[in-house]
Tab-separated table of C-alpha atoms in Angstrom:
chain	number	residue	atom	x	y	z
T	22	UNK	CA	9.809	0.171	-11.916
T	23	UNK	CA	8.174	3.520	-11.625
T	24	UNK	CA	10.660	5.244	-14.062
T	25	UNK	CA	10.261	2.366	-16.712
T	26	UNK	CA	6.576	2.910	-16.344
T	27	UNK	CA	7.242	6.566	-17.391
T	28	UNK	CA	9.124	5.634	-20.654
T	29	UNK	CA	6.078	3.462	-21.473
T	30	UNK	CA	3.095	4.016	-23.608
T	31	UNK	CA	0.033	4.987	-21.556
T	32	UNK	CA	-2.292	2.200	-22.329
T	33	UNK	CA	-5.329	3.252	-20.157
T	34	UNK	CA	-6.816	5.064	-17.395
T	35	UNK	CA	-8.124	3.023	-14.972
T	36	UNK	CA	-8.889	4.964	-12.099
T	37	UNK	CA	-8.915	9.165	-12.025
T	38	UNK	CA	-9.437	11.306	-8.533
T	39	UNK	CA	-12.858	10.620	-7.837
T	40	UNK	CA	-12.887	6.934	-8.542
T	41	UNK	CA	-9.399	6.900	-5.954
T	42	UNK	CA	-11.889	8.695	-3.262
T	43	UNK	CA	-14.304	6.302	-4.333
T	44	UNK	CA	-12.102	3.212	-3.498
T	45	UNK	CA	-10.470	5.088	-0.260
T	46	UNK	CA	-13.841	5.346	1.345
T	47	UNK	CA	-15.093	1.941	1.025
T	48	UNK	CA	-11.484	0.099	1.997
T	49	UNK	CA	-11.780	2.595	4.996
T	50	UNK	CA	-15.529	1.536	5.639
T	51	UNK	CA	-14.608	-2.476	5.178
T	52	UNK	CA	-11.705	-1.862	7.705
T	53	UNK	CA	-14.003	-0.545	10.045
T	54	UNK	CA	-16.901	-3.098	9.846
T	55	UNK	CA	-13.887	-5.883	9.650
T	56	UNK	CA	-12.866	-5.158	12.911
T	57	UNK	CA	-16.142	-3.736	14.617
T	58	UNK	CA	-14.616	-0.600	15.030
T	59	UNK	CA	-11.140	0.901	15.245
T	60	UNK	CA	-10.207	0.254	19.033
T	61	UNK	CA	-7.440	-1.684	18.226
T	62	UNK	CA	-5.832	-0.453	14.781
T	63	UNK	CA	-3.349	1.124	13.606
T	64	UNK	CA	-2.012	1.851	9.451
T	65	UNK	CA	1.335	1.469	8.413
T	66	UNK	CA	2.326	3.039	4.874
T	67	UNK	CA	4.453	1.251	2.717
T	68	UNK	CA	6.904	4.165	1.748
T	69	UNK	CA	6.528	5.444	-0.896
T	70	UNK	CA	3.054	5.713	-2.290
T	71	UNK	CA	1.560	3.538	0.626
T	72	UNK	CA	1.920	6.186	3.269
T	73	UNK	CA	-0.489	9.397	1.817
T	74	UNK	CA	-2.447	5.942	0.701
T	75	UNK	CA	-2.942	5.248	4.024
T	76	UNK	CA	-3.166	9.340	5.492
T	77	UNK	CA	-5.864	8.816	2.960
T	78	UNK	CA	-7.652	6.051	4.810
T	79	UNK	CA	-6.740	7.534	8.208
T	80	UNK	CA	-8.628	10.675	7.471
T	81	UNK	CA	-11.714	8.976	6.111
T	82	UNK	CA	-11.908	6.618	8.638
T	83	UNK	CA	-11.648	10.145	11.158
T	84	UNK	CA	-14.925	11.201	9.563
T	85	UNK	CA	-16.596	8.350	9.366
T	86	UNK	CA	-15.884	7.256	13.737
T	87	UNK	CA	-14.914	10.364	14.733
T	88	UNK	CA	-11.572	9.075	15.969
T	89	UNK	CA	-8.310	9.536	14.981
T	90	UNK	CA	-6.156	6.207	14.007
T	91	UNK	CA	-2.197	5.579	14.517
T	92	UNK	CA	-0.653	6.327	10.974
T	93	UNK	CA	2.824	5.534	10.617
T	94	UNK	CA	5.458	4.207	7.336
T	95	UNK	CA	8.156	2.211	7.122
T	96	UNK	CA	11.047	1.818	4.695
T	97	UNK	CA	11.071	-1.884	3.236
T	98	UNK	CA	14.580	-1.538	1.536
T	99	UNK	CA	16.871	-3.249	3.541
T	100	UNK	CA	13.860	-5.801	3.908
T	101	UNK	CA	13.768	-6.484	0.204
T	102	UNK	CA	14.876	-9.769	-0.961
T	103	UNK	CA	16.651	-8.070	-4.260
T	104	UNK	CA	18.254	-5.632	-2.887
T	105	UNK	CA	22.054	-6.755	-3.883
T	106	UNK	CA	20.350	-6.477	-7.743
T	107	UNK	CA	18.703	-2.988	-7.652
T	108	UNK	CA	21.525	-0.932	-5.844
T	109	UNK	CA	25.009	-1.006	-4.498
T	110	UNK	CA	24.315	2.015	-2.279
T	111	UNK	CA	20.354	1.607	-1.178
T	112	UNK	CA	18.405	4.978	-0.264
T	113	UNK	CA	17.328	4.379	3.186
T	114	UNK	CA	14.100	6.541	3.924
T	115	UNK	CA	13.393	5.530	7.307
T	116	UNK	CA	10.387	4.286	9.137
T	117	UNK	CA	8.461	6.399	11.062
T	118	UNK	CA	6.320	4.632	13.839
T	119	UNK	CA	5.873	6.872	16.807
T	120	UNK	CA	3.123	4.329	18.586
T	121	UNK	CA	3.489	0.669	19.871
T	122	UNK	CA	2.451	-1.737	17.507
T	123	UNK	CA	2.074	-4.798	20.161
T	124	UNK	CA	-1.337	-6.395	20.447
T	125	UNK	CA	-2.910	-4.323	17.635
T	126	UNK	CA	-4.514	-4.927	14.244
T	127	UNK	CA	-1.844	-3.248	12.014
T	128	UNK	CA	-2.945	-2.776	8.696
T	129	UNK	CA	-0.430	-2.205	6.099
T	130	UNK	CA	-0.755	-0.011	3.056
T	131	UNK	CA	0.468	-0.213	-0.139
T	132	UNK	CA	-0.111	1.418	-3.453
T	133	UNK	CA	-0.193	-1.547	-6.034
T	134	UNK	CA	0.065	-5.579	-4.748
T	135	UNK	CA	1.585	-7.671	-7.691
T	136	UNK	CA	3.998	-10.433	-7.091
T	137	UNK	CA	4.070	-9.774	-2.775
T	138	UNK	CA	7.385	-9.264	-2.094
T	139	UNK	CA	7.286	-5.825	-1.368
T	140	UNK	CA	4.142	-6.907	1.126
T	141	UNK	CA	6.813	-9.785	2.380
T	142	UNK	CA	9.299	-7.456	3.511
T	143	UNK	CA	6.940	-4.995	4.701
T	144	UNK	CA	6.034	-8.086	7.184
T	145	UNK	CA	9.572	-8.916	8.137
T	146	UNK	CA	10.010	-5.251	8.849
T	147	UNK	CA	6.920	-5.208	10.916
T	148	UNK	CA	7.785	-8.298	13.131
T	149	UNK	CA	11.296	-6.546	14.148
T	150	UNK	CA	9.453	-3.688	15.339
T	151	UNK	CA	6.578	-5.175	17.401
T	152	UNK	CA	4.357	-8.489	17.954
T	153	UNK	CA	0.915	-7.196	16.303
T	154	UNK	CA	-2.269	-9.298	17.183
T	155	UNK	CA	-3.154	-9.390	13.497
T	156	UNK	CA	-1.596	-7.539	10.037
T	157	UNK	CA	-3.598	-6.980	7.458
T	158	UNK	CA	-3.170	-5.502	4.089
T	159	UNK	CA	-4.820	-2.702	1.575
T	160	UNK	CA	-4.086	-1.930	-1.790
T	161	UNK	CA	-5.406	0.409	-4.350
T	162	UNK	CA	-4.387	-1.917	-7.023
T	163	UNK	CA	-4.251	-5.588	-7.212
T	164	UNK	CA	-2.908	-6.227	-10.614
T	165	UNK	CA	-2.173	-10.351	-9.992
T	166	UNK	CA	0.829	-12.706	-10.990
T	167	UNK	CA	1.524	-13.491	-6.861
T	168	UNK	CA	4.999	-15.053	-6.343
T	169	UNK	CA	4.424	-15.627	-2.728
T	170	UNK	CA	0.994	-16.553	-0.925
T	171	UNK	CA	-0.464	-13.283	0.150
T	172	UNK	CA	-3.543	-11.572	-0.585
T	173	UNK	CA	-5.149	-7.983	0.210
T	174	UNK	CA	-7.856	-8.233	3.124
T	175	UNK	CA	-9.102	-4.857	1.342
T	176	UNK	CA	-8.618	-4.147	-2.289
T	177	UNK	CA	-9.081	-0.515	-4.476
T	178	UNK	CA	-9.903	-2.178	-7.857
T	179	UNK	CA	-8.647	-5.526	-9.110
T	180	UNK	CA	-6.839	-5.033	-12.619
T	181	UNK	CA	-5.887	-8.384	-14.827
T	182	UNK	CA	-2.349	-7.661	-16.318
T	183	UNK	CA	0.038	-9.437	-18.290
T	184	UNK	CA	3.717	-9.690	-16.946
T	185	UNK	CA	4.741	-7.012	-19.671
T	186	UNK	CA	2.569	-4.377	-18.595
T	187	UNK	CA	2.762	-1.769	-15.643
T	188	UNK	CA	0.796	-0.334	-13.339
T	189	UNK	CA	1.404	3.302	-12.619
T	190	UNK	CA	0.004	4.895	-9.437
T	191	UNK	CA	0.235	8.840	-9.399
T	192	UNK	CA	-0.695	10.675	-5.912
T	193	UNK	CA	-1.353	14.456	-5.736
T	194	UNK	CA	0.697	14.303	-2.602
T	195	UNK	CA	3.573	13.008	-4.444
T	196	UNK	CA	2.740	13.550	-8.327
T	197	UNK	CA	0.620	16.334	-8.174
T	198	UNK	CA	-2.038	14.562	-9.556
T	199	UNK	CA	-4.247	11.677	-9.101
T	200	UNK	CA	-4.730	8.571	-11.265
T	201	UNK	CA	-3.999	5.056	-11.717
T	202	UNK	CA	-2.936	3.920	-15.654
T	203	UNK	CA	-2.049	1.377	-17.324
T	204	UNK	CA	1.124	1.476	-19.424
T	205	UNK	CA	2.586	-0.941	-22.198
C-alpha cells in the first residue's frame, strides 16, 4: 500500500515534524499517567514504521521518568490473514524481543490503524511469544473504516478518510523525512 500511495496525488499535509513530536510526547505522557508509571511496560513496534514510532515514544518517555522502557518489534507477516494474496515468497524481517513479555503491559506500536488487521496479527504474534497482563495499542494515525473491533488506547491525530484515499506516513529514520499526507 505504501508504493500505491507514492503513485498517488498528494492531497494534503496533515502532520509535518513538529506536529509528529507534538503527538509523540503526549501519547508518551497518556501512557505514563494510564498506567501510573512505567513499572510494568514494555513497547513493541509494528515493523516497519511502528518500531522508530515507538524508539520515538521510548525516548520521550526516558526524559520525561528518567527510566529507560523495553523496546522491541516484531514482524506480523506470517501473522497476516492475506498473506497467500500479497506474496508467494513473503519477506520475513524478524522480531526482535530481547525481554520477557509475561505479566507486563505491552503496548504495541503502529504507524497508521485503519481496518485492524495488521493490529490483529500483531496480537496473534504477541500471544505466541508471551502471556502479557494487558496489550495496548498507539497509533500516529487513526484514519477509520475498522473491519475488526479494535481501537487505539492512545491516538497521534484522528483523520476521516474515504476508502479511496491513503494515508502516507514518512519517518526520518526510514524516509529521511518527517510527515504524514494525505494522498488521492
Amino acid at each position: 500500500m505504501k508504493e500505491k500511495a507514492q503513485l498517488m496525488k498528494e492531497k494534503a499535509q496533515l502532520m509535518d515534524e513538529k506536529a509528529i513530536g507534538r503527538a509523540v510526547t503526549r501519547i508518551s505522557h497518556e501512557i505514563i499517567e494510564r498506567n501510573k508509571g512505567i513499572e510494568d511496560v514494555v513497547l513493541v513496534g509494528i515493523k516497519t514504521r511502528g518500531v522508530p514510532i515507538a524508539n520515538r515514544i521510548s525516548k520521550k518517555i526516558e526524559q520525561i521518568e528518567g527510566t529507560q522502557v523495553n523496546t522491541g518489534e516484531i514482524d506480523i507477516t506470517l501473522y497476516r490473514d492475506d498473506l497467500k494474496k500479497i506474496d508467494v515468497d513473503p519477506v520475513i524481517n524478524g522480531s526482535n524481543i530481547e525481554f520477557s513479555i509475561d505479566d507486563k503491559i505491552v503496548i504495541l506500536v503502529d504507524d497508521v490503524l485503519y481496518t485492524g488487521r495488521t493490529v490483529r496479527s500483531a496480537l496473534d504474534a504477541i500471544i505466541d511469544i508471551g502471556r502479557p497482563k494487558a496489550i495496548q495499542l498507539a497509533v500516529l494515525v487513526d484514519r477509520g473504516h475498522r473491519e475488526l473491533p479494535i481501537r487505539a488506547d492512545y491516538v497521534g491525530k484522528n483523520v476521516p478518510t474515504s476508502n479511496d484515499e491513503i494515508i502516507s506516513v514518512k519517518l526520518s529514520e526510514i524516509d529521511d523525512e518527517d510527515a504524514v499526507t494525505i494522498n488521492e
